XYZ file of C-alpha atoms in Angstrom:
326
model
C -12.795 3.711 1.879
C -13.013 4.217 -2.057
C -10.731 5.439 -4.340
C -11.149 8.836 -6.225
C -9.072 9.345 -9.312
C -8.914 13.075 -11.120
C -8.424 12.659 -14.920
C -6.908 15.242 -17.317
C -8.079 16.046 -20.604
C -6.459 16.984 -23.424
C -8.185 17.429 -27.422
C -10.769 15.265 -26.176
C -8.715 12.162 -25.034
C -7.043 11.595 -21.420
C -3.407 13.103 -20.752
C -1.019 10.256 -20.462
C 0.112 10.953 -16.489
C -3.363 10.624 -15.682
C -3.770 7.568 -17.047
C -1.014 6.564 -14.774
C -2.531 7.833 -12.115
C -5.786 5.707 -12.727
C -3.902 2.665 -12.938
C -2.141 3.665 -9.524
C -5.516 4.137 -8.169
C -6.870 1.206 -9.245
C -3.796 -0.397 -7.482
C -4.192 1.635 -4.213
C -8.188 0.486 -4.186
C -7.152 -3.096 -4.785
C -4.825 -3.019 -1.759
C -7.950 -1.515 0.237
C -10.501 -3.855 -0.942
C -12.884 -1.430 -2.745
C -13.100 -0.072 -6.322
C -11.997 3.371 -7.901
C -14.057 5.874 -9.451
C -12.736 8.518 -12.045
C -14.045 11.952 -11.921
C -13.291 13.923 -15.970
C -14.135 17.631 -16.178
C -14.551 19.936 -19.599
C -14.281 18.802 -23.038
C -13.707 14.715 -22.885
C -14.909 12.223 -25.377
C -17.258 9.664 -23.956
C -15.196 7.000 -25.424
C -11.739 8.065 -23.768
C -13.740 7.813 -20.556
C -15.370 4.480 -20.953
C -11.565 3.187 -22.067
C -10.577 4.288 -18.516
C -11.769 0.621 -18.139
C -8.538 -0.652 -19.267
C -6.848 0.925 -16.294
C -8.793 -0.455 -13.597
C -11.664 2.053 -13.489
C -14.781 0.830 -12.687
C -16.878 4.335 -13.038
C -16.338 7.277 -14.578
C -18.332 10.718 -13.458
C -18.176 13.428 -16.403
C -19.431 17.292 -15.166
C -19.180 18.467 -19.055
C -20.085 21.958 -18.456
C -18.522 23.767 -21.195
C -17.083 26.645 -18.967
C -14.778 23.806 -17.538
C -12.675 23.676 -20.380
C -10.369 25.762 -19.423
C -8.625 25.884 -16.222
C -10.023 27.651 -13.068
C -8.879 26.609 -9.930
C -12.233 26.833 -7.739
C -14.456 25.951 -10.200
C -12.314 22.195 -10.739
C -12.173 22.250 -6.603
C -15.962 22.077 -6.611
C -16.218 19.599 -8.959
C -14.297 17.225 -7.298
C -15.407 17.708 -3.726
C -18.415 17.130 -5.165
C -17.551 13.503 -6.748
C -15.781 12.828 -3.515
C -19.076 13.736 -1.529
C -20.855 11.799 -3.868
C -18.331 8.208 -3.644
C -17.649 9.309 -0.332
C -13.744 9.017 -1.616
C -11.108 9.035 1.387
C -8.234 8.452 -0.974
C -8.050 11.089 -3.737
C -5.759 10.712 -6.431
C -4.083 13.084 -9.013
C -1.078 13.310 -11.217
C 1.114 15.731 -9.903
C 0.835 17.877 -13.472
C 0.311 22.095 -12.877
C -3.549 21.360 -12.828
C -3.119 18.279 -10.021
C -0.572 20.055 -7.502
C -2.938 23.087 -7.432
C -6.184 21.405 -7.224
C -4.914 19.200 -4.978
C -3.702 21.651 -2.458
C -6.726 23.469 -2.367
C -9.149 20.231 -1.684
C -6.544 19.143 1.052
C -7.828 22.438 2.738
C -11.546 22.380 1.615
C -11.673 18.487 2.887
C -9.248 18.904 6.150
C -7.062 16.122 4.118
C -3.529 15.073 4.175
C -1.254 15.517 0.876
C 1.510 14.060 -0.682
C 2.748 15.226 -4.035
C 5.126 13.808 -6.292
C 4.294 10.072 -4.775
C 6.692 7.520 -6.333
C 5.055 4.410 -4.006
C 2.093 2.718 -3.549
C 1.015 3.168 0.170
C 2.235 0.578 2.980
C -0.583 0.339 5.020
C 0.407 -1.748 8.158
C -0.417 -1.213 11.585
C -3.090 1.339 10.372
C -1.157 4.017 8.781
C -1.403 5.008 5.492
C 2.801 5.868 3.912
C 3.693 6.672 0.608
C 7.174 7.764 -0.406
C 7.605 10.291 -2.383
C 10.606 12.324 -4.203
C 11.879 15.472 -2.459
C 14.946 18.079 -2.929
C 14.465 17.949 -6.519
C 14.041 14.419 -6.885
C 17.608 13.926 -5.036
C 16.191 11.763 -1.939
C 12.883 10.319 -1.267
C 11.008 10.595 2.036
C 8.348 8.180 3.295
C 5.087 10.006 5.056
C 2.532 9.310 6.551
C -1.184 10.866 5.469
C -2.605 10.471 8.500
C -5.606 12.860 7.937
C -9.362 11.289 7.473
C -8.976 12.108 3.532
C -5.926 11.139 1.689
C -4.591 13.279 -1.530
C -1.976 11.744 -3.598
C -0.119 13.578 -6.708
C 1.247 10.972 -8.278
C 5.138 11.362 -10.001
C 4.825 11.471 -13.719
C 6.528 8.247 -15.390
C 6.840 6.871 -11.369
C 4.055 4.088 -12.645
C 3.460 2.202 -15.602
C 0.191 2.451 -17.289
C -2.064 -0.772 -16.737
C -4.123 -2.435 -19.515
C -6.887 -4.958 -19.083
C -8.232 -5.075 -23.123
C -11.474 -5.027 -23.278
C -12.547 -3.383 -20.034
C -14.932 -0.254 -19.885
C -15.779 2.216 -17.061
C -19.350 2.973 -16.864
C -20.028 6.515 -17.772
C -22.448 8.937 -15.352
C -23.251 12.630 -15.880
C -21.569 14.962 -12.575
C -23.302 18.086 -12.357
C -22.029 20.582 -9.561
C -23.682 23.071 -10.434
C -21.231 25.842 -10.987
C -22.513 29.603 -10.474
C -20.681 32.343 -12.412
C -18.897 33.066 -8.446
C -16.786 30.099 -9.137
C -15.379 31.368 -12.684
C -14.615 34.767 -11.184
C -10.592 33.628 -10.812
C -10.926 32.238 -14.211
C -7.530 33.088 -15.651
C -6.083 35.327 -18.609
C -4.074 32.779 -20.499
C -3.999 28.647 -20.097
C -2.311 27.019 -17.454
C -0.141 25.602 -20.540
C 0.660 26.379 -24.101
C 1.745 24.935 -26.976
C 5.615 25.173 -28.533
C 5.847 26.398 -32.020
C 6.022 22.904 -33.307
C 2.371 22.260 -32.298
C 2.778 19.593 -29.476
C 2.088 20.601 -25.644
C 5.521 20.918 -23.854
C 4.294 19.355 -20.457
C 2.856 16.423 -22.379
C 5.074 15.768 -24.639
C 6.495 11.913 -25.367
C 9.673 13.976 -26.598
C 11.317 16.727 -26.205
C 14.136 18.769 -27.879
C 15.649 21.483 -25.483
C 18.668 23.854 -26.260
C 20.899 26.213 -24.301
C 23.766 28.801 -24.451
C 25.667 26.210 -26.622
C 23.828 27.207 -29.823
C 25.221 30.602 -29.538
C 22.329 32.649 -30.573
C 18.844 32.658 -31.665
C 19.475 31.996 -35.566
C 20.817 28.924 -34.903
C 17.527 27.507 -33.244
C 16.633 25.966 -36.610
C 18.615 23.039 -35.218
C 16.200 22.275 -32.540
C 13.324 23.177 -34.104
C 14.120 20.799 -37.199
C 15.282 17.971 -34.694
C 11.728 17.974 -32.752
C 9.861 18.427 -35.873
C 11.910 15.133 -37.426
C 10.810 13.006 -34.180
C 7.481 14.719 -33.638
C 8.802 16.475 -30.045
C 8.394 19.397 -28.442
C 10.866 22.403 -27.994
C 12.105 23.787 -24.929
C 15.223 26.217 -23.511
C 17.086 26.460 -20.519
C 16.887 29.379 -18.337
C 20.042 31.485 -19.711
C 18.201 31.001 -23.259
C 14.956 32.349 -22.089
C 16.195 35.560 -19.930
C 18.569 36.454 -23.105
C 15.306 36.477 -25.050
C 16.376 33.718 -27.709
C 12.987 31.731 -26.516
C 9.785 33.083 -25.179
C 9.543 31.940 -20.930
C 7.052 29.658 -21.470
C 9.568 27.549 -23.452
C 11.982 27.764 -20.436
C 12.615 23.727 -18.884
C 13.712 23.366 -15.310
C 13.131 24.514 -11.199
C 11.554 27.607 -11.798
C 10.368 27.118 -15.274
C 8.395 24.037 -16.984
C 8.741 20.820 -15.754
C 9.089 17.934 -18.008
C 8.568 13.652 -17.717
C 8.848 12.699 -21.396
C 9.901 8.756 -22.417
C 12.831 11.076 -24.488
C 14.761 14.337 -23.236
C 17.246 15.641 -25.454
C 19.742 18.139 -24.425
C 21.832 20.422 -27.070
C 24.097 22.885 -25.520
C 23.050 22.745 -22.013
C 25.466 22.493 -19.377
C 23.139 21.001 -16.960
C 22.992 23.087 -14.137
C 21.064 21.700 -11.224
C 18.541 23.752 -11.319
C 17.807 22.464 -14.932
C 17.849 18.984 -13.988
C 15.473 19.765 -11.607
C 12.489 19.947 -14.111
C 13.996 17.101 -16.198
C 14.594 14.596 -13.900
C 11.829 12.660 -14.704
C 12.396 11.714 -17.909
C 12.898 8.038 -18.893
C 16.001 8.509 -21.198
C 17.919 11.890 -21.150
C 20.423 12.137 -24.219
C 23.332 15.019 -23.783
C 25.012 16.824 -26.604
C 27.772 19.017 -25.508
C 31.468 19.516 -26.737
C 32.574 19.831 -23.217
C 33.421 16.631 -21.658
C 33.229 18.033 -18.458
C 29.805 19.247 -18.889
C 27.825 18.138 -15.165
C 24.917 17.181 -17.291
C 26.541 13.838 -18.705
C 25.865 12.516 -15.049
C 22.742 12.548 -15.264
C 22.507 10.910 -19.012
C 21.691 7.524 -19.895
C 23.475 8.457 -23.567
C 26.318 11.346 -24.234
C 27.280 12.826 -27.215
C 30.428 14.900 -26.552
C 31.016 16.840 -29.311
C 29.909 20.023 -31.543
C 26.041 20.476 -32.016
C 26.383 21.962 -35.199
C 27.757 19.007 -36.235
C 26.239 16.309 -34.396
C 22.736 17.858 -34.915
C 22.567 17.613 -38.304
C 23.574 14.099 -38.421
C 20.585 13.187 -36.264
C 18.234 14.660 -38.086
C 18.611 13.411 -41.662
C 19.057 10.157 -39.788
C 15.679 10.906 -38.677
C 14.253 12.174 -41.423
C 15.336 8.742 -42.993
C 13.145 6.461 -40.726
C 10.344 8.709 -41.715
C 10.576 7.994 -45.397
């Protein structure tokens, strides 16, 4: 049973969560007694791939077909049934990002498979099944299941594992070709799966993140964010009351039916913390909370709390950051 890990790209090197999930696969194929095999797609640099060494991956197959740099659900499907074919994978793995959940869905159908998504576990695998637990109800409880199909898809939690490094290592490198017909581009979409915030840096990849809400009382007073992400190097995002009163475009808009976030840093200004916010937040490593209301629900959920007025706490924070720059 080998080990099939989907990689992300992003500007030519691999997306952070999916270098988490090839060190969980790596783990996973250990347990089994076999080796894992990473399968890239699009625009990739050779060198990113080979470093995929360094987490455990012993062979890397690259289908660089330039139509495959952007998004399209059957076309990636292909791809990757293909590679699984081809390693005759029964344990796919994925990070559970936009791309992962959807691809992953439609290969549990294409290959008969069982899925999992948003896996926080490696799988037990006594007595012959195969569990992994992973996070439901928002993240609120956790249930263990069991993928007792033939073919086993995991989405793997972003910032559930920590990202393995064996220096020197390198994954050997091997053209993929599927070949794609212009049939499997027909779905091809309008707009990217994800865009960029003004501040440059991809929101769902972002190692921080600045995020606003009602608090800031209007839409001239985003300077505050935007100059706080832009001090650290973050991204900007909203809550959903900022992004139906038109302060923020949607795509901006953090939580359960908006964008949903796992940076190492969240920072909150003005946001109450409504569940439904903390639903797309929940993974972050450290969440920091700036709010004048001591009451607000979101200091539950903070590792650090700020209670006071952002537009005087924000500007403290970033000339403080602006310092460490210098």
């Amino acid at each position: 049973m080998s080990v099939l890990v989907f990689v992300e790209g992003l500007n030519g090197e691999i997306k952070k969560s999916s270098l988490e999930a090839a060190s969980y696969g790596s783990q996973v194929a250990q347990q089994l007694g076999t080796t894992a095999t990473a399968v890239a797609i699009g625009e990739v640099h050779e060198e990113a791939l080979a470093r995929l060494g360094e987490q455990g991956i012993s062979k890397v197959l690259y289908d660089a077909d330039s139509r495959l740099n952007q998004f399209v659900a059957d076309a990636y499907v292909k791809v990757i049934a293909k590679a699984a074919q081809q390693e005759n994978a029964k344990v796919l793995v994925f990070s559970n990002s936009n791309i992962g959940a959807a691809v992953g869905a439609k290969l549990a159908v294409r290959l008969n498979g069982a899925l999992a998504t948003n896996v926080t576990s490696l799988p037990k695998t006594d007595g012959g099944q195969f569990v992994v637990t992973r996070g439901v109800f928002s993240g609120k409880a956790f249930a263990d299941v069991n993928l007792a199909g033939d073919v086993k898809i995991i989405a793997v939690k972003k910032n559930a594992f920590e990202i393995t490094q064996a220096a020197g290592n390198t994954a050997m490198v091997e053209k993929l070709s599927a070949e794609l017909s212009d049939a499997d581009f027909a779905a091809a979409p309008k707009e990217t799966v994800m865009q960029d915030t003004e501040g440059g840096v991809l929101l769902q990849e972002a190692e921080i993140v600045v995020s606003g809400g009602r608090g800031l009382k209007g839409p001239e007073n985003w300077h505050l964010v935007e100059d706080l992400a832009k001090a650290l190097g973050a991204a900007t995002a909203c809550s959903k009351p900022v992004s139906d009163l038109d302060w923020r475009p949607h795509h901006e808009h953090v939580g359960q039916t908006g964008i949903t976030v796992s940076p190492n840093l969240y920072i909150a200004i003005g946001i109450s913390g409504a569940i439904q916010h903390l639903a797309g937040v929940n993974s972050s490593k450290v969440i920091v909370v700036i709010n004048k209301d001591p009451e607000a629900p979101f200091f539950k959920a903070a590792d650090y709390g700020i209670v006071g007025d952002a537009f005087e706490v924000v500007p403290k924070l970033i000339e403080a950051a602006r310092a460490l720059d210098k």
